[in-house]
Amino acid sequence: MLQKIYRRMKEVYGEQCLARFTFTIFRWCQHYEAERVNINDLPRVGQAHVVINSAPISAVDELIRQNRRITTREIAVQLSISKGTVYHIIHNKLGYGLVNPQKAWFVHSGCPSICQRIRRRREWVFA
């Protein structure tokens, strides 16, 4: 069976291209002979992909609304998700940004008015 597959693929892809896939073809034949007909990958060791659905997004949003000065690390610990996922949710899904003087989260859509008020307040305080 392996020789038949090898011959047919050699006709289509050529000798050079097939040299890289010989081991893969051999492994496929072993799986087929072992009556494994499922072509999907088997479960592997390692970190699973995090599916970002509405549940973690709403949880992150709720934590930020409760405490605008909460850090991404604190959110990640409370929700048991990575800091990168928290960052992605905050910036890409919720559209929040960080106001540096107060270190508080705000919605980007209101940025110009909020930033102007912060600048005026800083000028008045530090003048």
XYZ file of N, CA and C in Angstrom:
381
model
N 0.814 -1.181 0.000
C 0.000 0.000 0.000
C 0.867 1.258 0.000
N 1.926 1.263 0.798
C 2.819 2.409 0.867
C 3.472 2.668 -0.485
N 3.863 1.611 -1.149
C 4.507 1.775 -2.457
C 3.542 2.349 -3.482
N 2.297 1.930 -3.411
C 1.287 2.427 -4.347
C 1.061 3.932 -4.146
N 0.933 4.345 -2.887
C 0.748 5.771 -2.591
C 1.977 6.555 -3.024
N 3.154 6.018 -2.721
C 4.403 6.687 -3.075
C 4.507 6.891 -4.584
N 4.187 5.855 -5.350
C 4.251 5.955 -6.817
C 3.299 7.013 -7.347
N 2.065 7.014 -6.830
C 1.064 7.970 -7.322
C 1.452 9.408 -6.976
N 1.974 9.618 -5.771
C 2.370 10.974 -5.384
C 3.619 11.416 -6.135
N 4.494 10.476 -6.449
C 5.706 10.795 -7.202
C 5.348 11.284 -8.594
N 4.321 10.685 -9.202
C 3.871 11.118 -10.525
C 3.351 12.554 -10.491
N 2.664 12.896 -9.426
C 2.045 14.220 -9.339
C 3.045 15.276 -8.892
N 3.821 15.006 -7.824
C 4.652 16.036 -7.205
C 6.127 15.965 -7.576
N 6.589 14.849 -8.092
C 7.991 14.731 -8.452
C 8.835 14.186 -7.314
N 10.060 13.821 -7.649
C 10.964 13.180 -6.696
C 11.415 14.133 -5.585
N 11.780 15.368 -5.936
C 12.321 16.302 -4.947
C 11.279 16.673 -3.889
N 10.080 16.934 -4.323
C 9.028 17.348 -3.394
C 8.634 16.200 -2.479
N 8.634 15.010 -2.998
C 8.169 13.854 -2.245
C 9.165 13.418 -1.174
N 10.425 13.747 -1.345
C 11.438 13.327 -0.378
C 11.121 13.847 1.023
N 10.516 15.027 1.111
C 10.194 15.598 2.420
C 9.006 14.900 3.070
N 8.140 14.302 2.277
C 6.891 13.759 2.800
C 6.894 12.246 2.969
N 8.004 11.580 2.725
C 8.062 10.127 2.807
C 7.696 9.643 4.207
N 8.256 10.266 5.227
C 7.956 9.856 6.597
C 6.480 10.070 6.917
N 5.917 11.186 6.476
C 4.503 11.468 6.730
C 3.620 10.424 6.068
N 3.941 10.060 4.843
C 3.168 9.039 4.132
C 3.260 7.707 4.874
N 4.467 7.370 5.321
C 4.665 6.134 6.068
C 3.819 6.140 7.345
N 3.793 7.260 8.054
C 3.009 7.377 9.285
C 1.516 7.260 8.991
N 1.048 7.884 7.907
C -0.364 7.773 7.522
C -0.743 6.316 7.283
N 0.123 5.599 6.581
C -0.156 4.191 6.301
C -0.209 3.374 7.589
N 0.689 3.661 8.517
C 0.653 2.958 9.798
C -0.662 3.219 10.526
N -1.106 4.469 10.535
C -2.368 4.808 11.204
C -3.546 4.116 10.516
N -3.508 4.084 9.200
C -4.596 3.463 8.451
C -4.643 1.959 8.710
N -3.467 1.333 8.720
C -3.409 -0.097 8.980
C -3.828 -0.418 10.415
N -3.634 0.525 11.328
C -4.066 0.335 12.717
C -5.541 0.690 12.878
N -6.224 0.864 11.751
C -7.659 1.152 11.691
C -8.027 2.485 12.327
N -7.122 3.422 12.238
C -7.452 4.774 12.671
C -7.969 5.519 11.451
N -9.236 5.814 11.439
C -9.819 6.484 10.279
C -10.083 7.961 10.552
N -9.908 8.405 11.786
C -10.086 9.809 12.121
C -8.854 10.576 11.660
N -9.031 11.546 10.793
C -7.885 12.282 10.261
C -7.559 13.526 11.079
N -8.352 13.821 12.107
C -8.081 14.983 12.957
C -6.892 14.701 13.862
N -6.230 15.765 14.321
C -5.100 15.623 15.226
C -5.560 15.049 16.554
N -4.691 14.250 17.146
C -4.960 13.726 18.475
C -4.637 14.807 19.505
N -5.205 14.719 20.702
C -4.886 15.710 21.739
C -3.400 15.697 22.060
N -2.842 16.870 22.302
C -1.420 16.982 22.588
C -1.211 17.668 23.923
N -0.007 17.492 24.442
C 0.373 18.152 25.678
C 0.675 19.609 25.362
N 0.348 20.495 26.265
C 0.646 21.908 26.084
C -0.560 22.752 26.395
N -0.350 24.043 26.299
C -1.427 24.970 26.625
C -2.470 24.966 25.518
N -3.706 24.838 25.918
C -4.798 24.846 24.955
C -5.070 26.272 24.498
N -5.625 26.392 23.316
C -6.006 27.703 22.824
C -7.182 28.220 23.634
N -7.146 29.499 23.941
C -8.237 30.110 24.695
C -9.237 30.680 23.707
N -10.450 30.260 23.847
C -11.509 30.791 23.002
C -12.079 32.008 23.705
N -12.004 33.143 23.034
C -12.507 34.373 23.635
C -13.947 34.544 23.193
N -14.848 34.200 24.092
C -16.267 34.391 23.814
C -16.789 35.500 24.716
N -18.074 35.618 24.825
C -18.649 36.733 25.577
C -18.422 36.618 27.085
N -18.216 35.420 27.604
C -18.054 35.255 29.057
C -16.805 35.959 29.591
N -15.592 35.675 29.064
C -14.429 36.389 29.602
C -14.448 37.881 29.270
N -15.028 38.241 28.136
C -15.094 39.659 27.780
C -15.948 40.409 28.785
N -17.110 39.859 29.102
C -17.980 40.531 30.070
C -17.373 40.507 31.471
N -16.633 39.448 31.815
C -15.988 39.381 33.131
C -14.896 40.442 33.254
N -14.091 40.603 32.198
C -13.048 41.635 32.202
C -13.685 43.013 32.281
N -14.726 43.235 31.507
C -15.417 44.526 31.513
C -15.978 44.831 32.901
N -16.548 43.834 33.549
C -17.116 44.033 34.889
C -16.031 44.376 35.904
N -14.887 43.685 35.829
C -13.789 43.978 36.755
C -13.265 45.398 36.557
N -13.162 45.830 35.304
C -12.681 47.187 35.029
C -13.694 48.218 35.505
N -14.969 47.946 35.321
C -15.995 48.895 35.779
C -16.027 48.991 37.309
N -15.719 47.902 37.995
C -15.671 47.926 39.458
C -14.457 48.699 39.971
N -13.323 48.539 39.273
C -12.084 49.195 39.699
C -11.318 49.629 38.457
N -11.362 50.899 38.126
C -10.701 51.406 36.917
C -9.182 51.345 37.010
N -8.644 51.152 38.198
C -7.193 51.108 38.373
C -6.654 49.677 38.472
N -7.454 48.703 38.149
C -7.026 47.303 38.202
C -6.015 47.047 37.087
N -5.030 46.206 37.357
C -3.996 45.917 36.367
C -4.360 44.671 35.565
N -3.693 44.527 34.425
C -3.938 43.339 33.602
C -3.523 42.075 34.347
N -2.477 42.174 35.144
C -2.030 41.010 35.916
C -3.089 40.588 36.932
N -3.677 41.563 37.628
C -4.719 41.244 38.608
C -5.936 40.608 37.934
N -6.299 41.129 36.764
C -7.423 40.547 36.020
C -7.098 39.118 35.604
N -5.875 38.915 35.103
C -5.459 37.585 34.653
C -5.496 36.576 35.796
N -5.045 36.991 36.967
C -5.044 36.086 38.122
C -6.470 35.761 38.552
N -7.324 36.781 38.609
C -8.703 36.555 39.060
C -9.491 35.669 38.107
N -9.242 35.816 36.792
C -10.015 35.058 35.805
C -9.300 33.804 35.309
N -8.062 33.592 35.765
C -7.248 32.435 35.355
C -7.063 32.377 33.842
N -6.717 33.517 33.254
C -6.368 33.574 31.835
C -5.052 34.322 31.710
N -4.409 34.238 30.565
C -3.099 34.857 30.400
C -3.210 36.374 30.309
N -2.083 37.039 30.629
C -2.057 38.502 30.531
C -2.235 38.947 29.086
N -1.714 38.170 28.151
C -1.875 38.498 26.737
C -3.327 38.462 26.302
N -4.064 37.478 26.795
C -5.491 37.393 26.484
C -6.239 38.564 27.099
N -5.883 38.925 28.340
C -6.514 40.075 28.994
C -6.234 41.339 28.196
N -4.983 41.513 27.781
C -4.608 42.691 26.989
C -5.418 42.743 25.692
N -5.538 41.599 25.020
C -6.294 41.526 23.767
C -7.758 41.900 23.997
N -8.345 41.394 25.058
C -9.748 41.704 25.354
C -9.915 43.190 25.642
N -9.026 43.747 26.477
C -9.153 45.154 26.875
C -9.004 46.081 25.678
N -7.974 45.873 24.879
C -7.675 46.813 23.800
C -8.456 46.535 22.517
N -8.584 45.273 22.142
C -9.201 44.955 20.849
C -10.694 44.681 20.928
N -11.132 44.044 21.992
C -12.554 43.695 22.094
C -13.371 44.797 22.766
N -12.852 45.343 23.879
C -13.594 46.360 24.627
C -13.265 47.779 24.176
N -12.113 47.962 23.549
C -11.735 49.291 23.073
C -11.296 50.236 24.175
N -10.784 49.697 25.290
C -10.308 50.543 26.375
C -8.862 50.945 26.126
N -8.474 52.051 26.716
C -7.092 52.501 26.709
C -6.716 52.875 28.127
N -5.452 53.205 28.353
C -4.977 53.521 29.690
C -4.634 54.994 29.763
N -5.177 55.691 30.751
C -4.835 57.089 30.992
C -3.662 57.074 31.962
N -2.503 57.520 31.508
C -1.294 57.399 32.319
C -1.308 58.176 33.629
N -1.728 59.453 33.673
C -1.653 60.157 34.961
C -2.459 59.476 36.062
N -3.637 58.983 35.740
C -4.462 58.332 36.753
C -4.283 56.815 36.763
N -3.652 56.276 35.732
C -3.542 54.824 35.540
C -4.910 54.174 35.661
N -5.857 54.742 34.950
C -7.225 54.227 34.958
C -7.637 53.929 33.527
N -8.470 52.906 33.347
C -8.935 52.514 32.020
C -10.062 53.432 31.573
N -10.106 53.732 30.282
C -11.192 54.532 29.725
C -11.511 54.016 28.335
N -12.684 54.367 27.832
C -13.104 53.939 26.502
C -12.476 54.873 25.484
N -11.876 54.312 24.424
C -11.187 55.114 23.414
C -12.100 56.114 22.721
N -13.366 55.799 22.575
C -14.255 56.680 21.820
C -14.376 58.052 22.472
N -14.171 58.150 23.792
C -14.259 59.437 24.472
C -12.909 60.078 24.688
N -11.911 59.634 23.986
C -10.535 60.052 24.215
C -10.311 61.558 24.111
N -10.724 62.241 23.048
C -10.349 63.656 22.938
C -10.829 64.499 24.114
N -12.066 64.348 24.515
C -12.573 65.178 25.608
C -11.917 64.812 26.933
N -11.723 63.537 27.192
C -11.098 63.113 28.441
C -9.652 63.578 28.485
N -8.926 63.403 27.387
C -7.519 63.802 27.347
C -7.373 65.309 27.547
N -8.247 66.087 26.937
C -8.177 67.538 27.104
C -8.418 67.923 28.559
N -9.401 67.292 29.193
C -9.671 67.602 30.596
C -8.490 67.217 31.484
N -7.863 66.094 31.187
C -6.710 65.658 31.984
C -5.557 66.635 31.807
N -5.303 67.076 30.574
C -4.223 68.037 30.325
C -4.468 69.336 31.089
N -5.712 69.829 31.016
C -6.037 71.073 31.723
C -5.836 70.900 33.229
N -6.269 69.765 33.753
C -6.134 69.508 35.181
C -4.664 69.437 35.575
N -3.842 68.775 34.757
C -2.408 68.665 35.047
C -1.736 70.025 34.976
N -2.121 70.839 33.981
C -1.534 72.176 33.863
C -1.883 73.015 35.088
N -3.111 72.877 35.574
C -3.541 73.660 36.729
C -2.829 73.184 37.996
N -2.692 71.850 38.154
C -2.077 71.303 39.364
C -0.584 71.572 39.391
N 0.085 71.382 38.245
C 1.541 71.493 38.215
C 2.039 72.884 37.831
N 1.173 73.845 37.667
C 1.588 75.195 37.271
C 2.169 75.952 38.434
